[in-house]
Amino acid sequence: MQKSVDAPQKQEAHRFLEGFQKSDVFMQSDAWTATFELLRTPDAALEAKLFAATTLKGKILYDFEQVPRESLPALRDSLLSLLSLYGSGPRPIRTQLCVSLASLAIQMPEWKNVLQLVGAALGSDPKNGTAILEFLKVLPEEVTEGRKVTLTEEELADRTAELLEQNSSQILQLWAQYAQSSLDAIKNPMLFECISSWLREISVADIARSPLLDVIMNALSHDASFETAVECLCTMFRETKDVDESLPVIQILYPRIVSLRPRISQAAESEDQETYLGLTRVFSEAGEAWIILIARMPTQFDALVDGILECAEKDRNRDAVPLTYSFWYEMKQYLVLEKYIEARMRYAHNFSRLVDVMINHLEFPVPEDGNEDDLFEGDREQEDRFRENRHLTGDVLKDCCQVLGATECLGKSYKRVQEWISKHGGQVADSKVPHWQSLEAPLFSMRAMGRVVDPEENTILPQLMPLLIQVPSHLRIRFTAIMTLGRYSEWTARHPEFLEPQLNFIISSFGSGANDIMTAAALALKFFCHDCRELLRDHVVQLQKFYDSVLDSLPPGSQKEISEGVANVVGIQPADKIYDMLKLYCDPLVKRLMSMANEAKDKPGKLALADHIQLLTTFIKNVSPTVAPGKPNPAVKYWQEVFPVLPTIVENFLDFPPICERVCGCWRTMVLSFRDATQPLLPALAEILASCFAASQQGCFLWATDAIVREFSEGAEHVDEATSGAIYRFFEQQALTMLRALNDVPPADLPDVIEDFFRLLTDALFFYPERFISSELFAPIFSAAVTALTLEQRDPVTATLHFLRDLLGYGTDNPPSWHPNADSPAIRAAVQKLVLGQGEVLVQRVLAGMMFTFPRDCFPDASGVLLDMFHLVPNEVNTFVGKTIQMLPGGTISQTEAQRLLASINQRVNEGEIRKVRYLLQDFTNAYRRRNVAPRDGLGRLEATRFRFSG
């Protein structure tokens, strides 16, 4: 906790203290006394006191039942005494005490005069004013988080009404009195935090019509209260989003906001960035909240829009302008509707100015030291933020195009390019380009707008396109020009007269030697080959020569992109030419592949081999000719010829997962692309997948198996019964291998394989429900699923839970499958029998996971498994839950709490409200998990047993 301690030590200390707070020591009632004594010790270290305050908060939340009801008033008085002691700080301790007192107030319904008693206990000392405000601030926050406490929904609703709704008028009076108490009071940030916190309970109208609005507006003039006053105003705006209901309040707030506009220029001129950011936020969030009124009544609200535009325009540091982006998007959403044509006409000049503002903000900075190689002077964070905001700025330009029309917006980009040419074009010498930023920005703006420009645009683009291929050879300018051409490849397809010069420009860029330029060129060529493939159809042979000549000079990502591009051109060739074209393009790839496999001895060489395999996958995916049923597929004919290469590679590199994954991805893509046409390959493919999985236990082989199970399942088109039966036997062989592996290896050593296994099982169950559920492997697979739930990683646990939920669905009359026999009585009976026989251990594992080990993301599916079980056999599962609760480690749950939970579940089951049982268990496991950690010596009777399989 000391400031001098490094981060890892702090994290370790935090984990230790968090565990200590949940340990058996702090579960004892003596811990209450210890925390109070520590907080009252004057010479105790600040960190120790903060730890004690945090622990006290946790005990009130989670160990409240340790305190006898008759002792609660004494606990309350002790808390008030401590809060008075720390009324002036330190703030972290005071905050924890305020939260503790608020939690106590929620759980102590016999305490009726909460505000009066807190005010009486603390109000006599002026230094406690902030403490009272902070308590009032956290009170509604803790009430809205009421699921932390053990109150029922009805009890919490009643207590909420008592603490919040019935005290709202009193709170308003208290704020007004406090604001008038001193000059410091009206600048106290806690006052405005408190108001913000209560705005869900107190009407904005009540504040707007009271002197408090003046207090809030005046707080914007003081540095100490500025930020919290901004937050308070923005919270008020959000509460007025129902503009029809809130119109009278908006009419009060609007002129007060517009009156702040002169301060925008003042803050910009004085370079007061904090004030500038705050004012931008006020104007932008007001605009977002009242956007429908801005569209309905443009003449009344144009001053607000002008203010938001001014905030964007005068932002020199470019930190505030992103705060306006959401407003412009929301405004565009309305203005493009015919209903708001008047508003669109009215605000057209604003959006026209906005285009100029956004293009200005796109400009790269000019380095003060003149170093063009480091525009951000070593500030990587600033550079990353600039690049991110650049693309967001581009989104605003798209909004402008949709309001004004792309031609007008592109015209502004074109005008700026022409201005640069007239001013600086004659001064270009080699790579020395004066004021290059003012040329690159409009080019980037053109690129950004490309997505919303009509491919039939014939006014500006025919003038702009010739300029793009004549830009200076400056790295950033050329990069942007290439990327812009790639964005407009669909336009070029409609204007073929521009194709050749643009393609020549892109192809020549591969010889630049600059990685960024070559990367951009590869991406642009991919788009051109996709959108202009019909125009390039007859150039497929020349394209291969270029492809083969540049491939080795590109990084792996660009190799994939350029391969995807040329594959699109190959893919549209007539079916009788596909085989020859694949040989032309892919034979060199296969030759390279074999050479790389022979030379790959170290990790970089193996990774390069894996990347090269991906290029074959790209051709498989994009070259899939349409062939009449019963006719041989020319693409499959080619891949059948080169098929032996991949098994040889994967068998030689079984110890290197990236290569295995890429090969499996290649096979999977082959099956999904050519479907039943790959049937001749199935015997060899199944054999290699089975042998490699048995030898390596890598999940990618199950991933590839899954594609075969899906495409050649029972009832699939053009798949006969013999083939689907053989595929199911292949699946069982893979499942058998996996079960044997789980018998020998703990699940913790196979998390990724388990994820792939249960995704495969989910599909096998869907496509072969009758065979699956009647199989001898059904029960062992269920046991394996229970064992897999001991894992703590999200993905394998989620895959297992999804499988279990689907499996339980077959016990109902609405199974998750289209299979004709999926809802047969025999299947339902088999699933219900399994739940009755092994359901108890499944309940134990799911509840133990929710209480100790499951990641938070798994909770919905975990509780869904329990819900599905309750739907099947409610009384039996109710019994299973009761037994599981009794098996929890001693001292972690009181008998009273256990009995209350089980009684509530029993009541819901008897009333047929099964869905509510899910929420009861979610609330219980959440509360249990917050106050307990998994015991170091294991879960005792809840500890999972080892999976055993003798098949």
PDB file of N, CA and C in Angstrom, residues 637-713:
ATOM      1  N   LYS A 637     -10.518 -31.517 -57.805  1.00  0.00           N
ATOM      2  CA  LYS A 637      -9.563 -32.358 -58.543  1.00  0.00           C
ATOM      3  C   LYS A 637      -8.133 -31.887 -58.281  1.00  0.00           C
ATOM      4  N   TYR A 638      -7.937 -30.563 -58.299  1.00  0.00           N
ATOM      5  CA  TYR A 638      -6.581 -30.054 -58.052  1.00  0.00           C
ATOM      6  C   TYR A 638      -6.144 -30.325 -56.611  1.00  0.00           C
ATOM      7  N   TRP A 639      -7.015 -30.012 -55.669  1.00  0.00           N
ATOM      8  CA  TRP A 639      -6.630 -30.178 -54.264  1.00  0.00           C
ATOM      9  C   TRP A 639      -6.452 -31.649 -53.901  1.00  0.00           C
ATOM     10  N   GLN A 640      -7.129 -32.519 -54.605  1.00  0.00           N
ATOM     11  CA  GLN A 640      -6.943 -33.949 -54.376  1.00  0.00           C
ATOM     12  C   GLN A 640      -5.530 -34.379 -54.805  1.00  0.00           C
ATOM     13  N   GLU A 641      -5.031 -33.754 -55.851  1.00  0.00           N
ATOM     14  CA  GLU A 641      -3.686 -34.082 -56.316  1.00  0.00           C
ATOM     15  C   GLU A 641      -2.598 -33.646 -55.330  1.00  0.00           C
ATOM     16  N   VAL A 642      -2.792 -32.478 -54.726  1.00  0.00           N
ATOM     17  CA  VAL A 642      -1.745 -31.971 -53.810  1.00  0.00           C
ATOM     18  C   VAL A 642      -2.031 -32.331 -52.361  1.00  0.00           C
ATOM     19  N   PHE A 643      -3.136 -33.024 -52.122  1.00  0.00           N
ATOM     20  CA  PHE A 643      -3.523 -33.350 -50.748  1.00  0.00           C
ATOM     21  C   PHE A 643      -2.410 -34.058 -49.958  1.00  0.00           C
ATOM     22  N   PRO A 644      -1.684 -35.017 -50.531  1.00  0.00           N
ATOM     23  CA  PRO A 644      -0.682 -35.743 -49.729  1.00  0.00           C
ATOM     24  C   PRO A 644       0.391 -34.849 -49.109  1.00  0.00           C
ATOM     25  N   VAL A 645       0.581 -33.657 -49.647  1.00  0.00           N
ATOM     26  CA  VAL A 645       1.631 -32.780 -49.106  1.00  0.00           C
ATOM     27  C   VAL A 645       1.318 -32.371 -47.670  1.00  0.00           C
ATOM     28  N   LEU A 646       0.066 -32.012 -47.406  1.00  0.00           N
ATOM     29  CA  LEU A 646      -0.293 -31.496 -46.082  1.00  0.00           C
ATOM     30  C   LEU A 646      -0.202 -32.563 -44.986  1.00  0.00           C
ATOM     31  N   PRO A 647      -0.702 -33.788 -45.194  1.00  0.00           N
ATOM     32  CA  PRO A 647      -0.506 -34.801 -44.154  1.00  0.00           C
ATOM     33  C   PRO A 647       0.962 -35.032 -43.825  1.00  0.00           C
ATOM     34  N   THR A 648       1.810 -35.005 -44.847  1.00  0.00           N
ATOM     35  CA  THR A 648       3.241 -35.196 -44.599  1.00  0.00           C
ATOM     36  C   THR A 648       3.793 -34.079 -43.722  1.00  0.00           C
ATOM     37  N   ILE A 649       3.383 -32.849 -44.021  1.00  0.00           N
ATOM     38  CA  ILE A 649       3.857 -31.712 -43.228  1.00  0.00           C
ATOM     39  C   ILE A 649       3.360 -31.805 -41.797  1.00  0.00           C
ATOM     40  N   VAL A 650       2.074 -32.072 -41.609  1.00  0.00           N
ATOM     41  CA  VAL A 650       1.529 -32.059 -40.259  1.00  0.00           C
ATOM     42  C   VAL A 650       2.112 -33.190 -39.425  1.00  0.00           C
ATOM     43  N   GLU A 651       2.379 -34.332 -40.037  1.00  0.00           N
ATOM     44  CA  GLU A 651       2.968 -35.444 -39.286  1.00  0.00           C
ATOM     45  C   GLU A 651       4.397 -35.129 -38.852  1.00  0.00           C
ATOM     46  N   ASN A 652       5.100 -34.322 -39.635  1.00  0.00           N
ATOM     47  CA  ASN A 652       6.476 -33.958 -39.291  1.00  0.00           C
ATOM     48  C   ASN A 652       6.566 -32.805 -38.302  1.00  0.00           C
ATOM     49  N   PHE A 653       5.432 -32.093 -38.116  1.00  0.00           N
ATOM     50  CA  PHE A 653       5.449 -30.939 -37.204  1.00  0.00           C
ATOM     51  C   PHE A 653       4.338 -31.044 -36.162  1.00  0.00           C
ATOM     52  N   LEU A 654       4.047 -32.251 -35.706  1.00  0.00           N
ATOM     53  CA  LEU A 654       2.986 -32.445 -34.713  1.00  0.00           C
ATOM     54  C   LEU A 654       3.274 -31.737 -33.403  1.00  0.00           C
ATOM     55  N   ASP A 655       4.538 -31.435 -33.152  1.00  0.00           N
ATOM     56  CA  ASP A 655       4.902 -30.778 -31.896  1.00  0.00           C
ATOM     57  C   ASP A 655       4.867 -29.258 -32.009  1.00  0.00           C
ATOM     58  N   PHE A 656       4.386 -28.732 -33.142  1.00  0.00           N
ATOM     59  CA  PHE A 656       4.332 -27.280 -33.340  1.00  0.00           C
ATOM     60  C   PHE A 656       2.894 -26.873 -33.671  1.00  0.00           C
ATOM     61  N   PRO A 657       2.111 -26.482 -32.662  1.00  0.00           N
ATOM     62  CA  PRO A 657       0.672 -26.210 -32.864  1.00  0.00           C
ATOM     63  C   PRO A 657       0.326 -25.244 -33.981  1.00  0.00           C
ATOM     64  N   PRO A 658       1.070 -24.127 -34.203  1.00  0.00           N
ATOM     65  CA  PRO A 658       0.639 -23.216 -35.274  1.00  0.00           C
ATOM     66  C   PRO A 658       0.547 -23.892 -36.643  1.00  0.00           C
ATOM     67  N   ILE A 659       1.472 -24.805 -36.943  1.00  0.00           N
ATOM     68  CA  ILE A 659       1.409 -25.504 -38.231  1.00  0.00           C
ATOM     69  C   ILE A 659       0.213 -26.445 -38.263  1.00  0.00           C
ATOM     70  N   CYS A 660      -0.010 -27.172 -37.168  1.00  0.00           N
ATOM     71  CA  CYS A 660      -1.169 -28.074 -37.109  1.00  0.00           C
ATOM     72  C   CYS A 660      -2.470 -27.294 -37.267  1.00  0.00           C
ATOM     73  N   GLU A 661      -2.551 -26.138 -36.641  1.00  0.00           N
ATOM     74  CA  GLU A 661      -3.776 -25.338 -36.709  1.00  0.00           C
ATOM     75  C   GLU A 661      -4.017 -24.832 -38.129  1.00  0.00           C
ATOM     76  N   ARG A 662      -2.956 -24.404 -38.810  1.00  0.00           N
ATOM     77  CA  ARG A 662      -3.127 -23.899 -40.174  1.00  0.00           C
ATOM     78  C   ARG A 662      -3.517 -25.031 -41.133  1.00  0.00           C
ATOM     79  N   VAL A 663      -2.917 -26.202 -40.959  1.00  0.00           N
ATOM     80  CA  VAL A 663      -3.279 -27.326 -41.821  1.00  0.00           C
ATOM     81  C   VAL A 663      -4.732 -27.725 -41.581  1.00  0.00           C
ATOM     82  N   CYS A 664      -5.119 -27.802 -40.316  1.00  0.00           N
ATOM     83  CA  CYS A 664      -6.515 -28.139 -40.001  1.00  0.00           C
ATOM     84  C   CYS A 664      -7.466 -27.080 -40.530  1.00  0.00           C
ATOM     85  N   GLY A 665      -7.057 -25.812 -40.445  1.00  0.00           N
ATOM     86  CA  GLY A 665      -7.880 -24.744 -41.009  1.00  0.00           C
ATOM     87  C   GLY A 665      -8.043 -24.899 -42.512  1.00  0.00           C
ATOM     88  N   CYS A 666      -6.989 -25.343 -43.165  1.00  0.00           N
ATOM     89  CA  CYS A 666      -7.032 -25.583 -44.609  1.00  0.00           C
ATOM     90  C   CYS A 666      -8.031 -26.693 -44.931  1.00  0.00           C
ATOM     91  N   TRP A 667      -7.940 -27.801 -44.199  1.00  0.00           N
ATOM     92  CA  TRP A 667      -8.866 -28.914 -44.439  1.00  0.00           C
ATOM     93  C   TRP A 667     -10.300 -28.524 -44.108  1.00  0.00           C
ATOM     94  N   ARG A 668     -10.470 -27.800 -43.028  1.00  0.00           N
ATOM     95  CA  ARG A 668     -11.814 -27.371 -42.624  1.00  0.00           C
ATOM     96  C   ARG A 668     -12.433 -26.476 -43.709  1.00  0.00           C
ATOM     97  N   THR A 669     -11.635 -25.544 -44.224  1.00  0.00           N
ATOM     98  CA  THR A 669     -12.123 -24.655 -45.280  1.00  0.00           C
ATOM     99  C   THR A 669     -12.482 -25.451 -46.531  1.00  0.00           C
ATOM    100  N   MET A 670     -11.687 -26.474 -46.812  1.00  0.00           N
ATOM    101  CA  MET A 670     -11.952 -27.314 -47.974  1.00  0.00           C
ATOM    102  C   MET A 670     -13.323 -27.985 -47.852  1.00  0.00           C
ATOM    103  N   VAL A 671     -13.606 -28.531 -46.688  1.00  0.00           N
ATOM    104  CA  VAL A 671     -14.882 -29.218 -46.475  1.00  0.00           C
ATOM    105  C   VAL A 671     -16.047 -28.229 -46.545  1.00  0.00           C
ATOM    106  N   LEU A 672     -15.887 -27.069 -45.906  1.00  0.00           N
ATOM    107  CA  LEU A 672     -16.976 -26.088 -45.877  1.00  0.00           C
ATOM    108  C   LEU A 672     -17.191 -25.434 -47.233  1.00  0.00           C
ATOM    109  N   SER A 673     -16.122 -25.312 -48.053  1.00  0.00           N
ATOM    110  CA  SER A 673     -16.250 -24.662 -49.362  1.00  0.00           C
ATOM    111  C   SER A 673     -16.838 -25.592 -50.407  1.00  0.00           C
ATOM    112  N   PHE A 674     -16.376 -26.850 -50.422  1.00  0.00           N
ATOM    113  CA  PHE A 674     -16.778 -27.768 -51.493  1.00  0.00           C
ATOM    114  C   PHE A 674     -17.813 -28.796 -51.043  1.00  0.00           C
ATOM    115  N   ARG A 675     -18.060 -28.845 -49.753  1.00  0.00           N
ATOM    116  CA  ARG A 675     -19.105 -29.669 -49.153  1.00  0.00           C
ATOM    117  C   ARG A 675     -19.067 -31.100 -49.686  1.00  0.00           C
ATOM    118  N   ASP A 676     -20.182 -31.577 -50.288  1.00  0.00           N
ATOM    119  CA  ASP A 676     -20.233 -32.998 -50.668  1.00  0.00           C
ATOM    120  C   ASP A 676     -19.238 -33.358 -51.758  1.00  0.00           C
ATOM    121  N   ALA A 677     -18.694 -32.358 -52.453  1.00  0.00           N
ATOM    122  CA  ALA A 677     -17.708 -32.661 -53.498  1.00  0.00           C
ATOM    123  C   ALA A 677     -16.404 -33.192 -52.914  1.00  0.00           C
ATOM    124  N   THR A 678     -16.187 -32.980 -51.625  1.00  0.00           N
ATOM    125  CA  THR A 678     -14.954 -33.464 -50.991  1.00  0.00           C
ATOM    126  C   THR A 678     -15.078 -34.921 -50.544  1.00  0.00           C
ATOM    127  N   GLN A 679     -16.194 -35.551 -50.866  1.00  0.00           N
ATOM    128  CA  GLN A 679     -16.421 -36.918 -50.400  1.00  0.00           C
ATOM    129  C   GLN A 679     -15.279 -37.869 -50.781  1.00  0.00           C
ATOM    130  N   PRO A 680     -14.669 -37.760 -51.971  1.00  0.00           N
ATOM    131  CA  PRO A 680     -13.543 -38.649 -52.286  1.00  0.00           C
ATOM    132  C   PRO A 680     -12.356 -38.500 -51.331  1.00  0.00           C
ATOM    133  N   LEU A 681     -12.240 -37.329 -50.678  1.00  0.00           N
ATOM    134  CA  LEU A 681     -11.123 -37.092 -49.779  1.00  0.00           C
ATOM    135  C   LEU A 681     -11.380 -37.596 -48.363  1.00  0.00           C
ATOM    136  N   LEU A 682     -12.644 -37.914 -48.054  1.00  0.00           N
ATOM    137  CA  LEU A 682     -13.005 -38.177 -46.664  1.00  0.00           C
ATOM    138  C   LEU A 682     -12.234 -39.334 -46.022  1.00  0.00           C
ATOM    139  N   PRO A 683     -12.065 -40.471 -46.682  1.00  0.00           N
ATOM    140  CA  PRO A 683     -11.355 -41.551 -46.000  1.00  0.00           C
ATOM    141  C   PRO A 683      -9.947 -41.165 -45.560  1.00  0.00           C
ATOM    142  N   ALA A 684      -9.194 -40.561 -46.478  1.00  0.00           N
ATOM    143  CA  ALA A 684      -7.821 -40.161 -46.135  1.00  0.00           C
ATOM    144  C   ALA A 684      -7.826 -39.057 -45.088  1.00  0.00           C
ATOM    145  N   LEU A 685      -8.779 -38.102 -45.213  1.00  0.00           N
ATOM    146  CA  LEU A 685      -8.838 -36.995 -44.265  1.00  0.00           C
ATOM    147  C   LEU A 685      -9.199 -37.484 -42.864  1.00  0.00           C
ATOM    148  N   ALA A 686     -10.185 -38.376 -42.776  1.00  0.00           N
ATOM    149  CA  ALA A 686     -10.570 -38.895 -41.469  1.00  0.00           C
ATOM    150  C   ALA A 686      -9.424 -39.676 -40.835  1.00  0.00           C
ATOM    151  N   GLU A 687      -8.712 -40.424 -41.646  1.00  0.00           N
ATOM    152  CA  GLU A 687      -7.606 -41.223 -41.113  1.00  0.00           C
ATOM    153  C   GLU A 687      -6.506 -40.336 -40.536  1.00  0.00           C
ATOM    154  N   ILE A 688      -6.145 -39.278 -41.255  1.00  0.00           N
ATOM    155  CA  ILE A 688      -5.064 -38.416 -40.772  1.00  0.00           C
ATOM    156  C   ILE A 688      -5.507 -37.610 -39.553  1.00  0.00           C
ATOM    157  N   LEU A 689      -6.761 -37.176 -39.543  1.00  0.00           N
ATOM    158  CA  LEU A 689      -7.255 -36.431 -38.376  1.00  0.00           C
ATOM    159  C   LEU A 689      -7.278 -37.319 -37.134  1.00  0.00           C
ATOM    160  N   ALA A 690      -7.699 -38.551 -37.293  1.00  0.00           N
ATOM    161  CA  ALA A 690      -7.768 -39.461 -36.147  1.00  0.00           C
ATOM    162  C   ALA A 690      -6.375 -39.788 -35.626  1.00  0.00           C
ATOM    163  N   SER A 691      -5.456 -40.121 -36.538  1.00  0.00           N
ATOM    164  CA  SER A 691      -4.117 -40.500 -36.094  1.00  0.00           C
ATOM    165  C   SER A 691      -3.370 -39.331 -35.477  1.00  0.00           C
ATOM    166  N   CYS A 692      -3.527 -38.133 -36.047  1.00  0.00           N
ATOM    167  CA  CYS A 692      -2.830 -36.956 -35.502  1.00  0.00           C
ATOM    168  C   CYS A 692      -3.403 -36.550 -34.153  1.00  0.00           C
ATOM    169  N   PHE A 693      -4.722 -36.659 -34.003  1.00  0.00           N
ATOM    170  CA  PHE A 693      -5.302 -36.310 -32.703  1.00  0.00           C
ATOM    171  C   PHE A 693      -4.862 -37.311 -31.633  1.00  0.00           C
ATOM    172  N   ALA A 694      -4.832 -38.567 -31.974  1.00  0.00           N
ATOM    173  CA  ALA A 694      -4.398 -39.570 -31.005  1.00  0.00           C
ATOM    174  C   ALA A 694      -2.946 -39.350 -30.598  1.00  0.00           C
ATOM    175  N   ALA A 695      -2.135 -38.882 -31.552  1.00  0.00           N
ATOM    176  CA  ALA A 695      -0.710 -38.706 -31.272  1.00  0.00           C
ATOM    177  C   ALA A 695      -0.392 -37.396 -30.560  1.00  0.00           C
ATOM    178  N   SER A 696      -1.194 -36.354 -30.829  1.00  0.00           N
ATOM    179  CA  SER A 696      -0.831 -35.023 -30.317  1.00  0.00           C
ATOM    180  C   SER A 696      -1.779 -34.455 -29.276  1.00  0.00           C
ATOM    181  N   GLN A 697      -3.039 -34.928 -29.278  1.00  0.00           N
ATOM    182  CA  GLN A 697      -4.074 -34.386 -28.383  1.00  0.00           C
ATOM    183  C   GLN A 697      -4.212 -32.866 -28.538  1.00  0.00           C
ATOM    184  N   GLN A 698      -4.159 -32.400 -29.795  1.00  0.00           N
ATOM    185  CA  GLN A 698      -4.368 -30.983 -30.087  1.00  0.00           C
ATOM    186  C   GLN A 698      -5.804 -30.757 -30.554  1.00  0.00           C
ATOM    187  N   GLY A 699      -6.407 -29.712 -30.042  1.00  0.00           N
ATOM    188  CA  GLY A 699      -7.814 -29.452 -30.314  1.00  0.00           C
ATOM    189  C   GLY A 699      -8.127 -29.122 -31.751  1.00  0.00           C
ATOM    190  N   CYS A 700      -7.135 -28.651 -32.523  1.00  0.00           N
ATOM    191  CA  CYS A 700      -7.420 -28.268 -33.908  1.00  0.00           C
ATOM    192  C   CYS A 700      -7.904 -29.451 -34.739  1.00  0.00           C
ATOM    193  N   PHE A 701      -7.487 -30.657 -34.386  1.00  0.00           N
ATOM    194  CA  PHE A 701      -7.939 -31.830 -35.135  1.00  0.00           C
ATOM    195  C   PHE A 701      -9.417 -32.128 -34.850  1.00  0.00           C
ATOM    196  N   LEU A 702      -9.874 -31.777 -33.665  1.00  0.00           N
ATOM    197  CA  LEU A 702     -11.307 -31.880 -33.364  1.00  0.00           C
ATOM    198  C   LEU A 702     -12.079 -30.778 -34.074  1.00  0.00           C
ATOM    199  N   TRP A 703     -11.453 -29.614 -34.182  1.00  0.00           N
ATOM    200  CA  TRP A 703     -12.067 -28.480 -34.883  1.00  0.00           C
ATOM    201  C   TRP A 703     -12.324 -28.837 -36.345  1.00  0.00           C
ATOM    202  N   ALA A 704     -11.346 -29.482 -36.985  1.00  0.00           N
ATOM    203  CA  ALA A 704     -11.534 -29.911 -38.366  1.00  0.00           C
ATOM    204  C   ALA A 704     -12.557 -31.038 -38.445  1.00  0.00           C
ATOM    205  N   THR A 705     -12.538 -31.940 -37.476  1.00  0.00           N
ATOM    206  CA  THR A 705     -13.528 -33.022 -37.430  1.00  0.00           C
ATOM    207  C   THR A 705     -14.941 -32.464 -37.382  1.00  0.00           C
ATOM    208  N   ASP A 706     -15.114 -31.380 -36.645  1.00  0.00           N
ATOM    209  CA  ASP A 706     -16.431 -30.765 -36.492  1.00  0.00           C
ATOM    210  C   ASP A 706     -17.015 -30.369 -37.844  1.00  0.00           C
ATOM    211  N   ALA A 707     -16.172 -29.835 -38.732  1.00  0.00           N
ATOM    212  CA  ALA A 707     -16.670 -29.424 -40.052  1.00  0.00           C
ATOM    213  C   ALA A 707     -17.191 -30.630 -40.826  1.00  0.00           C
ATOM    214  N   ILE A 708     -16.500 -31.755 -40.719  1.00  0.00           N
ATOM    215  CA  ILE A 708     -16.936 -32.968 -41.433  1.00  0.00           C
ATOM    216  C   ILE A 708     -18.262 -33.469 -40.855  1.00  0.00           C
ATOM    217  N   VAL A 709     -18.379 -33.463 -39.528  1.00  0.00           N
ATOM    218  CA  VAL A 709     -19.617 -33.909 -38.881  1.00  0.00           C
ATOM    219  C   VAL A 709     -20.787 -33.049 -39.321  1.00  0.00           C
ATOM    220  N   ARG A 710     -20.572 -31.763 -39.456  1.00  0.00           N
ATOM    221  CA  ARG A 710     -21.665 -30.855 -39.826  1.00  0.00           C
ATOM    222  C   ARG A 710     -22.076 -31.030 -41.287  1.00  0.00           C
ATOM    223  N   GLU A 711     -21.085 -31.153 -42.171  1.00  0.00           N
ATOM    224  CA  GLU A 711     -21.398 -31.174 -43.599  1.00  0.00           C
ATOM    225  C   GLU A 711     -21.877 -32.538 -44.094  1.00  0.00           C
ATOM    226  N   PHE A 712     -21.543 -33.616 -43.396  1.00  0.00           N
ATOM    227  CA  PHE A 712     -21.920 -34.953 -43.862  1.00  0.00           C
ATOM    228  C   PHE A 712     -22.806 -35.660 -42.832  1.00  0.00           C
ATOM    229  N   SER A 713     -23.719 -34.896 -42.240  1.00  0.00           N
ATOM    230  CA  SER A 713     -24.593 -35.431 -41.201  1.00  0.00           C
ATOM    231  C   SER A 713     -25.793 -36.149 -41.814  1.00  0.00           C
TER     232      SER A 713
END
